[in-house]
Coordinates of C-alpha atoms and ligand atoms in Angstrom, one line a residue:
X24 CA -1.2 22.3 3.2
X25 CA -2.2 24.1 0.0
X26 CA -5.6 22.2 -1.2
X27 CA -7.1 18.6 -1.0
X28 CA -6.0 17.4 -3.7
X29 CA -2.1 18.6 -3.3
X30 CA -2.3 20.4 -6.7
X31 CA -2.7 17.1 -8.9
X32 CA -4.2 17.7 -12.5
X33 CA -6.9 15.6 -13.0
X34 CA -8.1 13.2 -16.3
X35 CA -10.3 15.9 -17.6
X36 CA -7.2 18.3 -18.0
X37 CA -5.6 15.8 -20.2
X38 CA -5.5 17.7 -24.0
X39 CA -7.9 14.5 -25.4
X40 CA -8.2 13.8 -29.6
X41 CA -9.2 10.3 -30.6
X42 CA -7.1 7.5 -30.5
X43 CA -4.8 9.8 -28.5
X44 CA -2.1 6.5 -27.0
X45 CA -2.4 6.8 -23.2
X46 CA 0.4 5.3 -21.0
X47 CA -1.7 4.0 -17.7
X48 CA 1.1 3.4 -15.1
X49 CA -1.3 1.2 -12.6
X50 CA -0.1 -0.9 -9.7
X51 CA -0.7 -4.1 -10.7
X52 CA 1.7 -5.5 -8.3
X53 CA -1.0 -8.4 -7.3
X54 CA -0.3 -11.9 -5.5
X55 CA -0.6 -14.9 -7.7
X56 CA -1.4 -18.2 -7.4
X57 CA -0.6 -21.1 -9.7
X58 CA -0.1 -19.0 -12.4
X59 CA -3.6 -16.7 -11.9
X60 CA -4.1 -13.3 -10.0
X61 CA -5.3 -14.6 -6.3
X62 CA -6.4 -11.1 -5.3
X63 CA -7.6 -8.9 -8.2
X64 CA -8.2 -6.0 -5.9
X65 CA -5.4 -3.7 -7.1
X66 CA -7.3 -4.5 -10.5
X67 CA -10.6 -3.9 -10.3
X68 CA -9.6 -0.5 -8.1
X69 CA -8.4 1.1 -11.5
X70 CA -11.6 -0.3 -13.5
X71 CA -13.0 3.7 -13.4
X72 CA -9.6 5.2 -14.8
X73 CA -9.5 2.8 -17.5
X74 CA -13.2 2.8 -18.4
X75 CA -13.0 6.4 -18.4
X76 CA -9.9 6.6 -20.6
X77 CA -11.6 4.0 -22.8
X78 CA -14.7 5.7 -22.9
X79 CA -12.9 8.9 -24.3
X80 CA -11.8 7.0 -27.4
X81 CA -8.0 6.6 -25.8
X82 CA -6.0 3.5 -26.9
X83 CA -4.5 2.5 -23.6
X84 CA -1.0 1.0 -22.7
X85 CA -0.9 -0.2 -19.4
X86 CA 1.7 -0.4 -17.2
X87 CA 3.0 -2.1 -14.3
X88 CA 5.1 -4.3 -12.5
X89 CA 4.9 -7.6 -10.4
X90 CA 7.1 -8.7 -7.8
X91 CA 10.6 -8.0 -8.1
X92 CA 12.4 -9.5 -10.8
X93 CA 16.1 -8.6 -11.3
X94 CA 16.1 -5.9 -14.2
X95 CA 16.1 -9.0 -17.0
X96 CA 13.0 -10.9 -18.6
X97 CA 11.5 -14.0 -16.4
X98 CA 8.7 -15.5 -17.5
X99 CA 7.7 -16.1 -13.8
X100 CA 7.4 -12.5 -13.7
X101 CA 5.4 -12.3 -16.7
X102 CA 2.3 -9.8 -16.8
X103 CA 0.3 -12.5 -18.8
X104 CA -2.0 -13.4 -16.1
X105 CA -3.1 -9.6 -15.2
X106 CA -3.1 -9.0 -18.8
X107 CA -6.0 -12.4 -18.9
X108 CA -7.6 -11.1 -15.7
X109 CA -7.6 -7.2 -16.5
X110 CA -9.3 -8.6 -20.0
X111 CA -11.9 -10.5 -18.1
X112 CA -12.8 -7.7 -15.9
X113 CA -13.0 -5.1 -18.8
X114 CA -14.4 -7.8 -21.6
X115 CA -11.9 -7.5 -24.3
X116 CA -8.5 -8.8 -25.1
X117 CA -5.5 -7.8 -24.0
X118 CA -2.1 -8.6 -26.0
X119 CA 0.6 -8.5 -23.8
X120 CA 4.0 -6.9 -25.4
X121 CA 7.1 -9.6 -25.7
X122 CA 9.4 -6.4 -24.0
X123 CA 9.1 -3.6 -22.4
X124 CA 9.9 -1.0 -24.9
X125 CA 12.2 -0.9 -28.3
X126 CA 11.3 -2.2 -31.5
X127 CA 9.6 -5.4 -30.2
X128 CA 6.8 -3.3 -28.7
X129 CA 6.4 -0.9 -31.3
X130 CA 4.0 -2.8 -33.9
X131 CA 1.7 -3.5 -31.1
X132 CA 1.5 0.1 -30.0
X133 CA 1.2 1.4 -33.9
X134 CA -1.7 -1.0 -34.2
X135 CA -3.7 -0.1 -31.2
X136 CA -7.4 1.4 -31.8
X137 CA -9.3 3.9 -30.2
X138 CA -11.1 1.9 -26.8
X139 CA -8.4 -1.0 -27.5
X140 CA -5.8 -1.6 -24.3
X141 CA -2.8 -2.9 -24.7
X142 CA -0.2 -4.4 -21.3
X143 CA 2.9 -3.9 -21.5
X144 CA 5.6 -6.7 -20.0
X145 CA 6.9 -5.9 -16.5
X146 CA 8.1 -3.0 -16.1
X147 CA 10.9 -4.5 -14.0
X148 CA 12.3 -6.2 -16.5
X149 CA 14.0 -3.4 -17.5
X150 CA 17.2 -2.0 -15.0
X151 CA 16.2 1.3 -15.9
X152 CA 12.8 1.3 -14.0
X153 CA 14.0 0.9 -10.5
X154 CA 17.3 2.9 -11.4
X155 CA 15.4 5.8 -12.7
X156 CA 16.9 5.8 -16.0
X157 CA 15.8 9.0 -17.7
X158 CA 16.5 6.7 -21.0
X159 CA 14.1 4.7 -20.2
X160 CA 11.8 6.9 -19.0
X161 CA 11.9 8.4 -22.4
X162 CA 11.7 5.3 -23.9
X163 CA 8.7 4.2 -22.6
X164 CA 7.4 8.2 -23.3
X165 CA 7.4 7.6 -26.9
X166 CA 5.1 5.3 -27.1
X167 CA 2.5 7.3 -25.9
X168 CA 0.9 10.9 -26.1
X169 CA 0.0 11.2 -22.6
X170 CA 0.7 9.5 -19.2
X171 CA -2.0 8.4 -16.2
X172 CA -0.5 7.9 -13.0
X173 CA -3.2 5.3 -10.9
X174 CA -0.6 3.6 -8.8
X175 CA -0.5 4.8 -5.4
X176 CA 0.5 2.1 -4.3
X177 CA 4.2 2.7 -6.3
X178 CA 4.3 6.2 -6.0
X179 CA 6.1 6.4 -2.6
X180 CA 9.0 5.1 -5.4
X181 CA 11.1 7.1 -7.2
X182 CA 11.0 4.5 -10.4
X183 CA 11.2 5.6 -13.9
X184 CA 7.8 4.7 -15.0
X185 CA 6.6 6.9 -12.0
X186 CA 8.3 10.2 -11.5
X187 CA 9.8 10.2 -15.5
X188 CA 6.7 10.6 -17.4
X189 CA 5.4 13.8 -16.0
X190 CA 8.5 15.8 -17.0
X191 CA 7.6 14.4 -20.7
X192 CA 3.8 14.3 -21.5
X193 CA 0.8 16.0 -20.5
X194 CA -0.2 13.9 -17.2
X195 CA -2.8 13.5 -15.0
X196 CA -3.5 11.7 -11.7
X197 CA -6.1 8.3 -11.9
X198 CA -9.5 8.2 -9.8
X199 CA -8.2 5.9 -7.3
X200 CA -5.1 7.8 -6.5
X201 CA -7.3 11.0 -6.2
X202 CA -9.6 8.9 -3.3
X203 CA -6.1 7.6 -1.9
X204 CA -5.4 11.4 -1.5
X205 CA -8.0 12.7 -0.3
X206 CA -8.8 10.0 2.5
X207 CA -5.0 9.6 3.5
X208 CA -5.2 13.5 3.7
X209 CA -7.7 13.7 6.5
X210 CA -5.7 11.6 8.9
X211 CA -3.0 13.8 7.5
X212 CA -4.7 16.9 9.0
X213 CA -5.6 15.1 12.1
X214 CA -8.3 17.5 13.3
X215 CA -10.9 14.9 14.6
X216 CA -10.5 13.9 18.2
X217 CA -10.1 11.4 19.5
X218 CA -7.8 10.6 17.1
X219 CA -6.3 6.8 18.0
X220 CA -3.6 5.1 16.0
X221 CA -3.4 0.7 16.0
X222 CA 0.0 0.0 14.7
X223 CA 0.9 -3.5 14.6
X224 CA 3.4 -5.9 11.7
X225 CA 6.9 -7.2 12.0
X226 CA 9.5 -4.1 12.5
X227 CA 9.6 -0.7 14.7
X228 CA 12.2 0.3 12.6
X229 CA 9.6 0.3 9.7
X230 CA 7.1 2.4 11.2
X231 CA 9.3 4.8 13.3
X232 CA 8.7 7.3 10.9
X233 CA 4.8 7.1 11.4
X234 CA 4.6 7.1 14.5
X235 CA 6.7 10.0 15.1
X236 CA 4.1 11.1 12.6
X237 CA 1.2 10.2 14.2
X238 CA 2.0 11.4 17.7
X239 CA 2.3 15.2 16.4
X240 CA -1.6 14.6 15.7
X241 CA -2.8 11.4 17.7
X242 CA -4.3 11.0 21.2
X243 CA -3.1 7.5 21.1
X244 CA -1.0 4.9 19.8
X245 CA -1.9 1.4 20.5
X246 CA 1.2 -1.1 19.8
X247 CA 0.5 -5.3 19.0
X248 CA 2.1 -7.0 16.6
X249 CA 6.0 -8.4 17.0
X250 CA 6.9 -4.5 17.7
X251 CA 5.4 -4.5 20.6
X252 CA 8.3 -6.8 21.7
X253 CA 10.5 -4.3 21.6
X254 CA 8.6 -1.6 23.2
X255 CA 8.1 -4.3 26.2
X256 CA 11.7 -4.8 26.3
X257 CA 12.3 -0.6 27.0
X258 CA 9.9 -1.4 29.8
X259 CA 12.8 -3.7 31.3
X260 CA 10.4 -7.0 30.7
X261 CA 11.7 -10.5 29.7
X262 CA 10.2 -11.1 25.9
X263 CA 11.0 -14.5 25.9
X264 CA 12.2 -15.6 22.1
X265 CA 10.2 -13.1 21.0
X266 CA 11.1 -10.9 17.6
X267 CA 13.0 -8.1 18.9
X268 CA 15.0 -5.1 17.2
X269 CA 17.3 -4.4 20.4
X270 CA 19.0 -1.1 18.4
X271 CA 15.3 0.2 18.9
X272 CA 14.6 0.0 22.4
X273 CA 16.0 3.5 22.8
X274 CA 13.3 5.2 20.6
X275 CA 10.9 3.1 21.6
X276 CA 11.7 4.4 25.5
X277 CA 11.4 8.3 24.2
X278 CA 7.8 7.3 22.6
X279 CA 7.0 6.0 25.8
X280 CA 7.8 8.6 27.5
X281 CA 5.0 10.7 25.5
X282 CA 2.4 9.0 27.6
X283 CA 0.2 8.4 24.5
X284 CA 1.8 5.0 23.4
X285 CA -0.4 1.9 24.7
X286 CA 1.4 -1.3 25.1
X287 CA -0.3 -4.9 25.3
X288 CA -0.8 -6.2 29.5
X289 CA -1.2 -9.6 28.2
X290 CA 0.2 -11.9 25.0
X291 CA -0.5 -15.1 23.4
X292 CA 3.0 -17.5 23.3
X293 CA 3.6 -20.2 21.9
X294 CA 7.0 -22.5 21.1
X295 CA 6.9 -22.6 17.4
X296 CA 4.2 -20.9 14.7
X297 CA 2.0 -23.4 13.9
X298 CA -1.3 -24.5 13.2
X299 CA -1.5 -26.9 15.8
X300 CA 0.1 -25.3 18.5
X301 CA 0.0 -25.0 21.7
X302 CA -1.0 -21.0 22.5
X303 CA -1.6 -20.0 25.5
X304 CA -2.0 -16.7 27.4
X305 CA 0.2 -15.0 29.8
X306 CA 0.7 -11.2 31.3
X307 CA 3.3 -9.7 29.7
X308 CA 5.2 -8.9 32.4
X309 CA 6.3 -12.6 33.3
X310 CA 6.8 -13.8 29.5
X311 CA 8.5 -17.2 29.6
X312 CA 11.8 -17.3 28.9
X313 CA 11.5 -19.9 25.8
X314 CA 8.0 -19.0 24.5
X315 CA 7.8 -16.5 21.4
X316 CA 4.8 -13.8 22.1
X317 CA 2.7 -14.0 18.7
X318 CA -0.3 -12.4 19.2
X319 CA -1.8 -9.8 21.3
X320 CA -3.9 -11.5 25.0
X321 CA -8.2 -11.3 25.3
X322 CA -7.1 -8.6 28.2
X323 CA -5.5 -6.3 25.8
X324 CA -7.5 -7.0 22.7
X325 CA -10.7 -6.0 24.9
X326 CA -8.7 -2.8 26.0
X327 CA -7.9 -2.1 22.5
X328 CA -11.1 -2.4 21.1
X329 CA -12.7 -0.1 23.9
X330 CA -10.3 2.4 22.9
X331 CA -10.7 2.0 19.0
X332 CA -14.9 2.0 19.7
X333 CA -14.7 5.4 20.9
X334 CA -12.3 6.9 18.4
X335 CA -13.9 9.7 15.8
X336 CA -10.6 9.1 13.1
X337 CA -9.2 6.0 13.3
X338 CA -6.2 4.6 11.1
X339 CA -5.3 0.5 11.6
X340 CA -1.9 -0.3 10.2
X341 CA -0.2 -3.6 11.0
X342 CA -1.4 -7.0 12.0
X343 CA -1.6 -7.3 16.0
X344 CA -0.1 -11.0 15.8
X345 CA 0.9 -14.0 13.2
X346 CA -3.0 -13.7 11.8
X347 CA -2.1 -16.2 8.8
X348 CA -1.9 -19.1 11.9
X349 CA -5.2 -20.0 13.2
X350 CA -4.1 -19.9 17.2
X351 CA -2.5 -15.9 16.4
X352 CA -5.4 -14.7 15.0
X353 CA -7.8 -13.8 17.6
X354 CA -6.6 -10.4 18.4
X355 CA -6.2 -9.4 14.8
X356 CA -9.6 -10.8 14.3
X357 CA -10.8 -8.3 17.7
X358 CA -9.2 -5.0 16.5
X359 CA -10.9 -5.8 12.8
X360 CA -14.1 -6.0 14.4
X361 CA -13.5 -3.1 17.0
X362 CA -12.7 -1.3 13.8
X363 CA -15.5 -2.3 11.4
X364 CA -18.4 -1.4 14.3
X365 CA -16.5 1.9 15.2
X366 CA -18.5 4.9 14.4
X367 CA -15.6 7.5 13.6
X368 CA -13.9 7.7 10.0
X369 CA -11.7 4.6 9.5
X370 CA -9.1 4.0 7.2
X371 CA -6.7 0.9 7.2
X372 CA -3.5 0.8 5.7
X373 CA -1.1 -2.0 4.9
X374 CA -0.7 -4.9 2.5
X375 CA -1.3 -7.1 5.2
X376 CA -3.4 -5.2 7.3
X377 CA -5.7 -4.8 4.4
X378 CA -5.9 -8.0 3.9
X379 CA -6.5 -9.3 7.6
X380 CA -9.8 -7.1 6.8
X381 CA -10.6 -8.7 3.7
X382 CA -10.1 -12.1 4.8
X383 CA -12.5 -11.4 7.9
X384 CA -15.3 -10.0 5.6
X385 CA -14.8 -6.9 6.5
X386 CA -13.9 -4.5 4.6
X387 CA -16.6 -3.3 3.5
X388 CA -17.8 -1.6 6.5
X389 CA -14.4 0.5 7.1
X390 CA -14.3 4.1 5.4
X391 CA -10.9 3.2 3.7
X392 CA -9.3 0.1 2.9
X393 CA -6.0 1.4 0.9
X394 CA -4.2 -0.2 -1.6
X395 CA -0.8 1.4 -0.8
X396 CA 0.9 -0.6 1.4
X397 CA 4.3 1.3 2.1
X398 CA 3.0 4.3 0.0
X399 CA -0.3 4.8 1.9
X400 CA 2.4 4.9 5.5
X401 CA 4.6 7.2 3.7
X402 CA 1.8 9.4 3.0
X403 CA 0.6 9.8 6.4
X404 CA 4.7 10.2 7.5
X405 CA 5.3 13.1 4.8
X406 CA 2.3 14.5 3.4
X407 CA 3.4 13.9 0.2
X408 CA 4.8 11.2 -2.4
X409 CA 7.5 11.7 -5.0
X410 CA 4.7 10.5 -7.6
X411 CA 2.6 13.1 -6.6
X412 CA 5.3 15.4 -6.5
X413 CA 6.0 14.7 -10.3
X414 CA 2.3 15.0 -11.7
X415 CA 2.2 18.4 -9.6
X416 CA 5.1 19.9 -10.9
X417 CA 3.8 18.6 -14.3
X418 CA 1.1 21.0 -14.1
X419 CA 3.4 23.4 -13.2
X420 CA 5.6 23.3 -16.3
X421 CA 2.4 23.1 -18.7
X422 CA 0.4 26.5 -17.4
Ligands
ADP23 P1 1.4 -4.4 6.9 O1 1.7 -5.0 5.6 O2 -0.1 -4.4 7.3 O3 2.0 -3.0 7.0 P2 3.6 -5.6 8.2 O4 4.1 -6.0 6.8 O5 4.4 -4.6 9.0 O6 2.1 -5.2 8.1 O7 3.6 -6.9 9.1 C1 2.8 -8.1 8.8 C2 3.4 -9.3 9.4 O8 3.7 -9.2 10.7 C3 2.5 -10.5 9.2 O9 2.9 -11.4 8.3 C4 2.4 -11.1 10.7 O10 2.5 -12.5 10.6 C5 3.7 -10.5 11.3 N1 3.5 -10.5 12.8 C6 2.6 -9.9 13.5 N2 2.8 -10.1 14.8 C7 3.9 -10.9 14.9 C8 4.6 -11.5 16.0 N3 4.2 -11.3 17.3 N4 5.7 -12.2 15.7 C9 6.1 -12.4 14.4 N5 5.5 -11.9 13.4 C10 4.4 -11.1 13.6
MG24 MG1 3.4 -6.1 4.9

C-alpha cells in the first residue's frame, strides 16, 4: 500500500476564499425515534469537519441521506430532525431545503453567509443518487464551489453524491473519514500478532468476504452469532431451528479446514426470542432438535474472552447472539468486556456491533469504535472504498 492515508487530499488543500459554498456529503444516516435523532453519534462525529469549514468563513450545504426512501419525497424521510439536532449541537439554525436540488433550493443556497450551514433534503429523494446519475451529480455540483466527503460510513457506495463530486470540484476528504482510514488501515496491514478476529451478526454470506480477508492476516477467527450455525452444520452437528444459510456450508467447511477458525462448544437455545424466555444452555454438539441457538454458552464466551485478552490487534465485528433480548445478551455482553479490558489495539466494526458497545458503556475504552457499518467491513475486505477512490483520483486530475 502506497501511504497511510491512501493518497486522500486533505481540508487544507481545498483552494479557500470567503464565503466559498462548501457541499459537506456527511453520513447522517442516523436512527430516529418519534420523530428525533435517537443516536446522534454519526452527528456529533463530523462536529470537527464542520467547525473547521465554518471556522474558515465557508457557507456549508450539508448533505446526506436517511433510511431508504424510494427515489421520491416522503416526509417520513425528511432531514428536519438532523437538520434540528445538527443545529443544536453546532448553536445556530439550520433551514432545511424543500428539494434536493433545482430551482426550489437555489434561493436558500444564494442566501447563505460566510459560517452559515445550510441541510439539504434527503439525498434519496432523488433517483439519481443511488443510480449514479452523473445529472444529478452535476446538479447538486452547482450549488457549491467545493465538495467535503465525511461519510465513511457511505463511501463503500457508488451513489452520486459520493463518487460524482470529486470528478467536478476541488475535494477533499473530512477529519473523521481520515481517522476511519488510518485506524481501519492498521488491521488492514495486519502486522501485530496475535492478531484475533470476533465475527459474529446474522449471515456468512455477508462476511465471507472478510473473513477470507482476515485469514490472509489473522491468527484466529472466533465465530458467535447466527453464523456460527452454519459453520456447526459443516461440522455434521444438528442446529436445531437455528438460522442457517445451507448454500454456505461448503465455504464454511474450506475455512475450517484453515485451522484458525474457532467455533462455539456450547450455545444458549431457546423456543422463541423473547424477553421472558426460557434460555437455557446446552453443548453444541447435542442441540435440540426444536430449540433455536441464540446466543453464544458461558463455556465458549470464557474461551473467547481468554483468547481476545491476549490479542495485541483485535477487530470485533458482529453481535455474538440476539443482544437486543435480555436472556441472548450475556455473551455479547462477555466479548464487549473481554474487549474493552484487552490491552492490544482494538477497533470494532458494525452498526450493531457498535452499538452493543455503546449500550454496555463501553466504548470508550476501545481504540476504535467505527461508524461505517458495511463500509468499515469493506475496507478491511479491499483496502480501499470507491469514495476514497474518487477523492484520490480527484487529486490526481487537479496537480
Ligand atoms: P453488525 O451490524 O455489527 O455488522 P449484523 O448486522 O451482521 O451485525 O448482525 C446483527 C444482528 O444479528 C443482530 O440484530 C442480532 O440480533 C442478530 N443475531 C446475532 N446472533 C443471532 C442468532 N443466534 N440468531 C438470530 N439472530 C442473531
Ligand atoms: Mg447490522
Amino acid at each position: 500500500m502506497a501511504s497511510a492515508d491512501l493518497g486522500i487530499p486533505r481540508l487544507e488543500e481545498l483552494p479557500f476564499e470567503q464565503g466559498q459554498r462548501v457541499l459537506a456529503r456527511i453520513d447522517l444516516n442516523v436512527p430516529l425515534e418519534d420523530g428525533a435523532v435517537a443516536d446522534d453519534l454519526r452527528i456529533t462525529t463530523a462536529l470537527p469537519t464542520l467547525e473547521w469549514l465554518r471556522q474558515h468563513d465557508a457557507a456549508v450545504i450539508v448533505a446526506g441521506h436517511l433510511d431508504r426512501p424510494k427515489g421520491r419525497p416522503d416526509p417520513h424521510y425528511s432531514m428536519a430532525p438532523v437538520a434540528r439536532r445538527l443545529g443544536e449541537l453546532l448553536g445556530v439554525e439550520i433551514p432545511v431545503t424543500p428539494r434536493v436540488v433545482g430551482a426550489a433550493v437555489e434561493p436558500f443556497v444564494a442566501s447563505l453567509d460566510a459560517g452559515e450551514v445550510l441541510m439539504l433534503e434527503n439525498l434519496r429523494f432523488d433517483p439519481g443518487e443511488t443510480a449514479d446519475d452523473p445529472a444529478f451529480a452535476t446538479n447538486l455540483c452547482e450549488l457549491a464551489d467545493a465538495y467535503v466527503n465525511e461519510a465513511f460510513g457511505a463511501s463503500h457506495r457508488a451513489h452520486a453524491s459520493i463518487v460524482g463530486p470529486p470528478e467536478i470540484l476541488p475535494s477533499a476528504g473530512g477529519r473523521l473519514l481520515f481517522v476511519e482510514v488510518a485506524m481501519l488501515s492498521r488491521l488492514l496491514q495486519g502486522t501485530e500478532h496475535p492478531f484475533v478476529a470476533v465475527l459474529g451478526g446474522a449471515k456468512v454470506s455477508d462476511k465471507l468476504g472478510v473473513i477470507d480477508s482476515l485469514l490472509q492476516r489473522c491468527d484466529a477467527i472466533l465465530v458467535g452469532g447466527a453464523m456460527m450455525f452454519t459453520f456447526l452444520l459443516a461440522q455434521g452437528r444438528g442446529v436445531g431451528e437455528s438460522l442457517v444459510e445451507p448454500e454456505m456450508v461448503e465455504e464454511c467447511r474450506r475455512l475450517l479446514d484453515t485451522g484458525r477458525v474457532r467455533i462455539p462448544t456450547d450455545v444458549v437455545v431457546a423456543a422463541e426470542v423473547a424477553d421472558d424466555a426460557e434460555a437455557r444452555v446446552v453443548a453444541a454438539d447435542v442441540m435440540p432438535v426444536d430449540l433455536k441457538g441464540l446466543d453464544i454458552g458461558p463455556e465458549t464466551a470464557e474461551a473467547f474472552a481468554a483468547e481476545i485478552g491476549g490479542a495485541a490487534l483485535l477487530l470485533w465485528n458482529g453481535p455474538m447472539g440476539v443482544f437486543e433480548v435480555a436472556p441472548f445478551a450475556a455473551g455479547t455482553r462477555a466479548v464487549a468486556k473481554a474487549v474493552a479490558a484487552c490491552p492490544g489495539f482494538t477497533v470494532v466494526g458494525g452498526g450493531d456491533s457498535a452499538a452493543a458497545v455503546r449500550r454496555f458503556g463501553l466504548a470508550a475504552e476501545i481504540d476504535h469504535v467505527s461508524t461505517g457499518g458495511g463500509a468499515s467491513l469493506e475496507f478491511i475486505e479491499k483496502g480501499d472504498l470507491p469514495g476514497l477512490e474518487a477523492l484520490r483520483e480527484s487529486r490526481r486530475a487537479r496537480s
